Coordinates of C-alpha atoms and ligand atoms in Angstrom, one line a residue:
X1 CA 50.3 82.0 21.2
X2 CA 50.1 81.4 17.6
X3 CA 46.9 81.6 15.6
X4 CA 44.5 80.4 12.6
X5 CA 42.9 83.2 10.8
X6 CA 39.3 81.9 9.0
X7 CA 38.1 84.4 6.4
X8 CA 34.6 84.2 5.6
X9 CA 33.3 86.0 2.4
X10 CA 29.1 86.5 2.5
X11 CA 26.5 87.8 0.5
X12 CA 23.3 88.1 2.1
X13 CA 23.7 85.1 4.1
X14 CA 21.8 87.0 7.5
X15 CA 20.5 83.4 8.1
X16 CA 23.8 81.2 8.1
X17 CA 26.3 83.4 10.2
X18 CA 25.6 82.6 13.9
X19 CA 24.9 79.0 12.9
X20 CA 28.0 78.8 10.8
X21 CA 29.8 80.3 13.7
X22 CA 28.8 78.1 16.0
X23 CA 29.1 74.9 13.9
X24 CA 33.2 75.9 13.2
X25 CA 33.5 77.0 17.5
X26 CA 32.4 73.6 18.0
X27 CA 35.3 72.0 15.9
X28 CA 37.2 74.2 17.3
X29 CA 37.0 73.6 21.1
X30 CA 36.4 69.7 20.7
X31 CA 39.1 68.6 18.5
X32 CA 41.2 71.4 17.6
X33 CA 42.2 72.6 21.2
X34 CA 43.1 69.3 22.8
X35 CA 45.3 68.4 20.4
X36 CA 47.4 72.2 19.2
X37 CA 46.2 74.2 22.3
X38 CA 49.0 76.6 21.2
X39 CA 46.8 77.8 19.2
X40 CA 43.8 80.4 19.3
X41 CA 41.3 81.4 16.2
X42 CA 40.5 84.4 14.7
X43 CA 37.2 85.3 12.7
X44 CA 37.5 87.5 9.5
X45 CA 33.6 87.9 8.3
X46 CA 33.7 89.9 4.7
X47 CA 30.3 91.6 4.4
X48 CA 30.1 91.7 0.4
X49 CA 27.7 94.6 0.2
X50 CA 24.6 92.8 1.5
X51 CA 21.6 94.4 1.2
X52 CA 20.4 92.3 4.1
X53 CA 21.2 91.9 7.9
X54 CA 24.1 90.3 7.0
X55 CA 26.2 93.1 8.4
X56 CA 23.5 93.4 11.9
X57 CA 24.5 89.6 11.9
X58 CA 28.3 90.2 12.4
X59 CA 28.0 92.5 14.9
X60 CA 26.0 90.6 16.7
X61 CA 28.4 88.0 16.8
X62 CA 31.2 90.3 17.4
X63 CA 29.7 92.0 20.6
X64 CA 29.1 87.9 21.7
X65 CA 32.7 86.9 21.1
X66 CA 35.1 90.7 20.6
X67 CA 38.5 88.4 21.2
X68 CA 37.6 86.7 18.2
X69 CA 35.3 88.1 16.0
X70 CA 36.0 90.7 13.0
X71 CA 34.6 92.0 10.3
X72 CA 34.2 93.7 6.9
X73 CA 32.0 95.3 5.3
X74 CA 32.2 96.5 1.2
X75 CA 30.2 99.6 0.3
X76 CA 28.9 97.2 -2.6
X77 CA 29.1 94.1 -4.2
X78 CA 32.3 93.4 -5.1
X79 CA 32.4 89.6 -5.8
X80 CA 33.8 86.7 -3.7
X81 CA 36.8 87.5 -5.1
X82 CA 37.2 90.3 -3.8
X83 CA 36.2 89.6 -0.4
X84 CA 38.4 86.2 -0.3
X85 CA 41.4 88.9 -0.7
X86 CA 39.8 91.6 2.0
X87 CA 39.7 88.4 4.3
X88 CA 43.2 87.2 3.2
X89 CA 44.5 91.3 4.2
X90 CA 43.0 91.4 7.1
X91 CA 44.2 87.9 8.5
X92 CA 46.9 88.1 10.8
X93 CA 47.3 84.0 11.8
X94 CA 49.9 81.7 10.9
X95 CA 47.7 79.7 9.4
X96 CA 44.2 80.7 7.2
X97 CA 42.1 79.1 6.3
X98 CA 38.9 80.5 3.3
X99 CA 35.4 79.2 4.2
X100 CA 32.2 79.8 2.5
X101 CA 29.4 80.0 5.4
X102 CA 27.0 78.2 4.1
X103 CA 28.2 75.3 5.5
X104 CA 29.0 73.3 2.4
X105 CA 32.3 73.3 3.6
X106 CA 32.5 71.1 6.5
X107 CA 34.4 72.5 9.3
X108 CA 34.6 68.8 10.6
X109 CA 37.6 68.8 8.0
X110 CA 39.7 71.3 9.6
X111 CA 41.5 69.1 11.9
X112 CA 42.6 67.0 9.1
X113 CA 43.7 70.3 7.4
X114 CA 45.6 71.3 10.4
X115 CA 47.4 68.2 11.0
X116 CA 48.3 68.3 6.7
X117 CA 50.4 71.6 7.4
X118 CA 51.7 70.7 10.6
X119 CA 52.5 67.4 11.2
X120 CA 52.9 66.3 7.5
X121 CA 54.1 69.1 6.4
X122 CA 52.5 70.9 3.4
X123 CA 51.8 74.4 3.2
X124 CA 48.5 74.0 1.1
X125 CA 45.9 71.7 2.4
X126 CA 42.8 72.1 -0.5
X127 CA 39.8 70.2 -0.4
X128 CA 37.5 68.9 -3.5
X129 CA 34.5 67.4 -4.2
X130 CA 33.8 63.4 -5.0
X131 CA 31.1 63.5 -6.6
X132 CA 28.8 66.4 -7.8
X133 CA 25.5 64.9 -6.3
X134 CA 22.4 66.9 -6.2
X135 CA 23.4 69.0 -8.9
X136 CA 21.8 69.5 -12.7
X137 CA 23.9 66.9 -14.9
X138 CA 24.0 69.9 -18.1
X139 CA 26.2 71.5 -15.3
X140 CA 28.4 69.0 -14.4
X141 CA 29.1 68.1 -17.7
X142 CA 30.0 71.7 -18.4
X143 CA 32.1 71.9 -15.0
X144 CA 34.0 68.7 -16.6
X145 CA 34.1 70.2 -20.0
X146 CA 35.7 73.3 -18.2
X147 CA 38.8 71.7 -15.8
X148 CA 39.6 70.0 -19.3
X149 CA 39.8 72.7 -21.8
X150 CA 42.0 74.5 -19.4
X151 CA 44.3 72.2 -18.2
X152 CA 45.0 71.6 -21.8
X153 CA 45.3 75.1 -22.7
X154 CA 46.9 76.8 -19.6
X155 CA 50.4 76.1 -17.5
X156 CA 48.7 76.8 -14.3
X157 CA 47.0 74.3 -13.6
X158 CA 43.3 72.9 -11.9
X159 CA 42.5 70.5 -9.3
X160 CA 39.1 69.2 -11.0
X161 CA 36.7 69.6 -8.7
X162 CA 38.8 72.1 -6.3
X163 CA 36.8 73.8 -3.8
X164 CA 38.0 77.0 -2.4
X165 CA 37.5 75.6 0.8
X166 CA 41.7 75.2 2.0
X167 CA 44.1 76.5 4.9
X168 CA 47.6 77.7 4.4
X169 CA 50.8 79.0 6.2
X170 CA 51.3 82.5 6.0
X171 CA 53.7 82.1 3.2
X172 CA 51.6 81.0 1.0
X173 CA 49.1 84.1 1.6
X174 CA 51.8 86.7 1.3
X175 CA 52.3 85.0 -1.9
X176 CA 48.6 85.5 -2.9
X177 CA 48.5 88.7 -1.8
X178 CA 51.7 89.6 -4.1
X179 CA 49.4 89.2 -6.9
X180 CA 47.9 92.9 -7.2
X181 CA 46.1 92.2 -10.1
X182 CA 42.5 93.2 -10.5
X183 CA 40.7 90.4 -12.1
X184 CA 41.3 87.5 -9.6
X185 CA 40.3 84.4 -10.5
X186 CA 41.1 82.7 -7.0
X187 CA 41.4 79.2 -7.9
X188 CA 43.9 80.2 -11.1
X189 CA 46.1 82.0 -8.7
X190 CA 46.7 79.7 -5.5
X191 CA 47.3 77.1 -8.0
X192 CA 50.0 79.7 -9.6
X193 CA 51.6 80.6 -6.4
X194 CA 53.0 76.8 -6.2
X195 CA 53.6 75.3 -2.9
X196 CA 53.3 72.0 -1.8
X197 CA 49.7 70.9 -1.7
X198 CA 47.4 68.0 -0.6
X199 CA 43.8 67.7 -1.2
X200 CA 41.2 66.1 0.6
X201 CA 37.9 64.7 -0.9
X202 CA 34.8 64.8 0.7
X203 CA 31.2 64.6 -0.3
X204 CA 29.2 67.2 -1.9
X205 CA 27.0 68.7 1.0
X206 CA 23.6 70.7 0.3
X207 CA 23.8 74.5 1.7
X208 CA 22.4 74.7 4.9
X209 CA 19.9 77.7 4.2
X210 CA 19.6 80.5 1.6
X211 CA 20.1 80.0 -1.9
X212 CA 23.2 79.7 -4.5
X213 CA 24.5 83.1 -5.7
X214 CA 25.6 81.9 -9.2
X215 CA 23.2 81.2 -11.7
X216 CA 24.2 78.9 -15.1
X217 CA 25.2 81.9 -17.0
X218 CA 27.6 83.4 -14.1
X219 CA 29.7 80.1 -14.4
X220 CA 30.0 80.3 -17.6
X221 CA 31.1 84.0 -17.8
X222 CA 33.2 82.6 -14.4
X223 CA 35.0 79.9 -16.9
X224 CA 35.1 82.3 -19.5
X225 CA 37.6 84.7 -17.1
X226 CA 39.3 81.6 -15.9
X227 CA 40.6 80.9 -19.1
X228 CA 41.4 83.9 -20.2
X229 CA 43.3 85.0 -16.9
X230 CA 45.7 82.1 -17.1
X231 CA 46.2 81.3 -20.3
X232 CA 46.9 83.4 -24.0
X233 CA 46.0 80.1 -26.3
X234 CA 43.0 81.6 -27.4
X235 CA 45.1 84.3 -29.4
X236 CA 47.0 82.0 -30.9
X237 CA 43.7 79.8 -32.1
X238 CA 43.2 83.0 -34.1
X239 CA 46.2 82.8 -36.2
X240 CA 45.4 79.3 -36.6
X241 CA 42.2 79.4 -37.8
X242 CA 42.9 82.1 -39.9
X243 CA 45.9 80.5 -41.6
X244 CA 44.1 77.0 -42.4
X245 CA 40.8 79.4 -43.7
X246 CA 43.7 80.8 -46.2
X247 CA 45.3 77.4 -46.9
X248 CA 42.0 75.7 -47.6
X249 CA 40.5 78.8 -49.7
X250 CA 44.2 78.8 -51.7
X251 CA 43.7 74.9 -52.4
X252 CA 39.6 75.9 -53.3
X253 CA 41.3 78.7 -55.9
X254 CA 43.3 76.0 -57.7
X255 CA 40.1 73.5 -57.7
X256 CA 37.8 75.8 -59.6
X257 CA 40.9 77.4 -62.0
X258 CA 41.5 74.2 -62.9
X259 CA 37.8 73.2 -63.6
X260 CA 36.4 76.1 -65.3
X261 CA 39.8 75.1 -68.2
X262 CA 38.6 71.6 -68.1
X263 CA 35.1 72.1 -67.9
X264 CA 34.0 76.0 -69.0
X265 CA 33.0 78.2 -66.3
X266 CA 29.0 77.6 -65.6
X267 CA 27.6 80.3 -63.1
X268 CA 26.6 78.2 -60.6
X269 CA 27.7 78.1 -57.1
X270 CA 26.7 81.0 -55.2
X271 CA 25.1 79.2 -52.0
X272 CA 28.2 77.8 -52.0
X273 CA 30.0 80.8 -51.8
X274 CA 27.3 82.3 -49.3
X275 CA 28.1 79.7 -46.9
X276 CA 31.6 80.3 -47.2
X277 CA 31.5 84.0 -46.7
X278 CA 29.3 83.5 -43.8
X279 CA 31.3 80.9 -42.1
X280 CA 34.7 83.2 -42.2
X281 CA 32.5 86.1 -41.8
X282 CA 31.6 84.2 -38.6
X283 CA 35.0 83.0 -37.4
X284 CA 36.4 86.5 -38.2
X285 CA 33.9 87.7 -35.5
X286 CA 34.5 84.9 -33.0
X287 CA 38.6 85.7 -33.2
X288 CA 37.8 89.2 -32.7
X289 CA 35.9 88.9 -29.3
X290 CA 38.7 86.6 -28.3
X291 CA 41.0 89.4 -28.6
X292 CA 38.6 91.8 -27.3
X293 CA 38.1 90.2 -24.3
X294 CA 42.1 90.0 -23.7
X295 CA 41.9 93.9 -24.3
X296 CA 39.2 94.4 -21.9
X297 CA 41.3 92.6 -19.3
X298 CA 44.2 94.5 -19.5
X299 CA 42.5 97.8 -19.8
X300 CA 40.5 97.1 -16.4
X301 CA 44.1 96.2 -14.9
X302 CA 45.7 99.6 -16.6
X303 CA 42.9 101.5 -14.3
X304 CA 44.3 100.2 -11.3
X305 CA 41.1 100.8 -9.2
X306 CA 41.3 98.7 -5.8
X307 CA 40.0 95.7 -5.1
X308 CA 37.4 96.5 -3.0
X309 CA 36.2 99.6 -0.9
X310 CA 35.1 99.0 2.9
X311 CA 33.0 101.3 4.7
X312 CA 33.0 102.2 8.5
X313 CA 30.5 103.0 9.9
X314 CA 29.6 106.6 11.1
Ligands
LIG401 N1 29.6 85.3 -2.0 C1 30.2 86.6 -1.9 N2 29.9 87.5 -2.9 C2 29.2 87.3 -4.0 C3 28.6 86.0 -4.1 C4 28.9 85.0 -3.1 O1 30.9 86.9 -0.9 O2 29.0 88.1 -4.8 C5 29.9 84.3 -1.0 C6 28.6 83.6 -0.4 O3 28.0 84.4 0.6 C7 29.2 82.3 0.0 C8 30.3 82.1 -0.9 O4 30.6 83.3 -1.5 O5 29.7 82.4 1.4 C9 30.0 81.0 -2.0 O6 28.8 81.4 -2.6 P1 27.7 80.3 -3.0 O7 27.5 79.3 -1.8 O8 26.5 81.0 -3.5 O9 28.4 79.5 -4.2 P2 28.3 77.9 -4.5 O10 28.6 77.2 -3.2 O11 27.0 77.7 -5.0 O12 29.4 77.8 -5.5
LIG402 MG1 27.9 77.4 -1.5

């Protein structure tokens, strides 16, 4: 019997579990089944150091279903990241597929998905969002602002829009979990791994309960490690903003030589110059965080500290 492996990362999400569970069962036995009843499921639920009933939830569930039902559970919060590559560990089906549970992934999908890797043939089947309804338009504009500035700058590149909502062959997740390193920026890295991959597009659904865990600033700081993981651009706008500061200064020198000869040399000027100073004073700083934050990265991976830590319980 072959399998499909869904991995399931949550974060205090006590209220979404049993109704995402039965939500994806559904698919499952009405239009998965009939068509590939070679194959079974298997539940990985990643219990990012809730603090609460998430983890009561699971094994609830798991004493209701113990063929397919397994879980998780982080001794704190280590980040969606981290729990998308627990779940991708743990997962032992020929094909996974990563869900978020609060349903804004529609599980109605996964047939589609299914028949992408099997009868057409991909190994990737990724899913992204039309349209970006219900949602502040400051963000979206920065979401836009974001796929652009690093699909300019970066090889890898970004479905705009992606979700990480996708299934894939095992292949492709041995790939993934080839990449050891310890700041994962998922979307950055299964774009990386290559593979042939087809996305679907559906509509942007509202979570079924509970709230968002990411506020404004998290995306951002999210962005902010997205570019920097997959791409070293930014270095290189230092030494380009640094030589045309000298160029422009150099040209600036021979301006005012040649004036004060022409014209004597009247003391006036020094906004001028305290604008000057400030702006390369300010630029200076701005390169420097750009290559602190590259140090900062590889000193967290020159720790090697795991991923995550799970706990069992006593
Ligand atoms: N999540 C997680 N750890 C975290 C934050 C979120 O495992 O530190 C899970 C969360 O439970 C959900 C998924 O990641 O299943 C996506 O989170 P959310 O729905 O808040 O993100 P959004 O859909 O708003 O991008
Ligand atoms: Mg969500």
């Amino acid at each position: 019997m072959k399998k499909i492996s869904i991995i399931v990362p949550c974060y205090n999400e006590q209220e979404l579990i049993q109704l995402f569970y039965e939500a994806v069962q559904k698919v499952y036995e009405t239009k998965i089944v009939p068509i590939w009843p070679q194959y079974g499921l298997e539940y990985w639920f990643i219990d990012d150091g809730s603090t609460d009933n998430t983890l009561a939830a699971f094994q609830q569930l798991a004493q209701q279903d113990l063929d397919q039902v397994h879980y998780v559970s982080f001794s704190r919060n280590f980040g969606k990241e981290a729990a998308l590559y627990a779940g991708l560990q743990h997962a032992t089906g020929d094909l996974v597929a990563v869900m978020y549970v609060d349903l804004q992934d529609p599980p109605t999908l996964l047939p589609q998905m299914i028949s992408g890797i099997l009868e057409e043939h991909y190994d990737v089947v990724g899913t992204k969002r039309t349209d970006r309804k219900g949602e502040p338009v400051i963000r979206s504009f920065f979401s836009n602002a974001f796929y652009g500035f690093i699909n300019a700058i970066s090889d890898t590149k970004i479905e705009r829009g992606a979700r990480d909502y996708r299934l894939m062959t095992r292949q492709v997740v041995d790939a993934v979990l080839n990449l050891p390193e310890y700041n994962r920026f998922s979307k950055g890295l299964f774009s990386w791994v290559g593979f042939k991959t087809k996305y679907l597009s559906y509509e942007n659904q509202d979570r079924a309960a509970g709230h968002t865990h990411w506020s404004f600033l998290d995306l951002v700081s999210y962005s902010i490690d997205g570019i920097i993981n997959f791409s070293d651009k930014p270095l290189a706008l230092a030494s380009f903003f640094g030589l045309a500061s000298f160029i422009i200064a150099v040209l600036a020198m021979i301006f005012i030589v040649v004036r004060a000869l022409i014209f004597g040399n009247p003391t006036v000027g020094w906004p001028s110059m305290v604008t000057i100073m400030l702006m390369l004073g300010g630029l200076q700083l701005f390169c420097l965080g750009i290559v602190g934050k590259y140090i900062s990265k590889a000193y967290l991976e020159t720790k090697h500290r795991p991923i995550y830590i799970s706990k069992t319980e006593k």
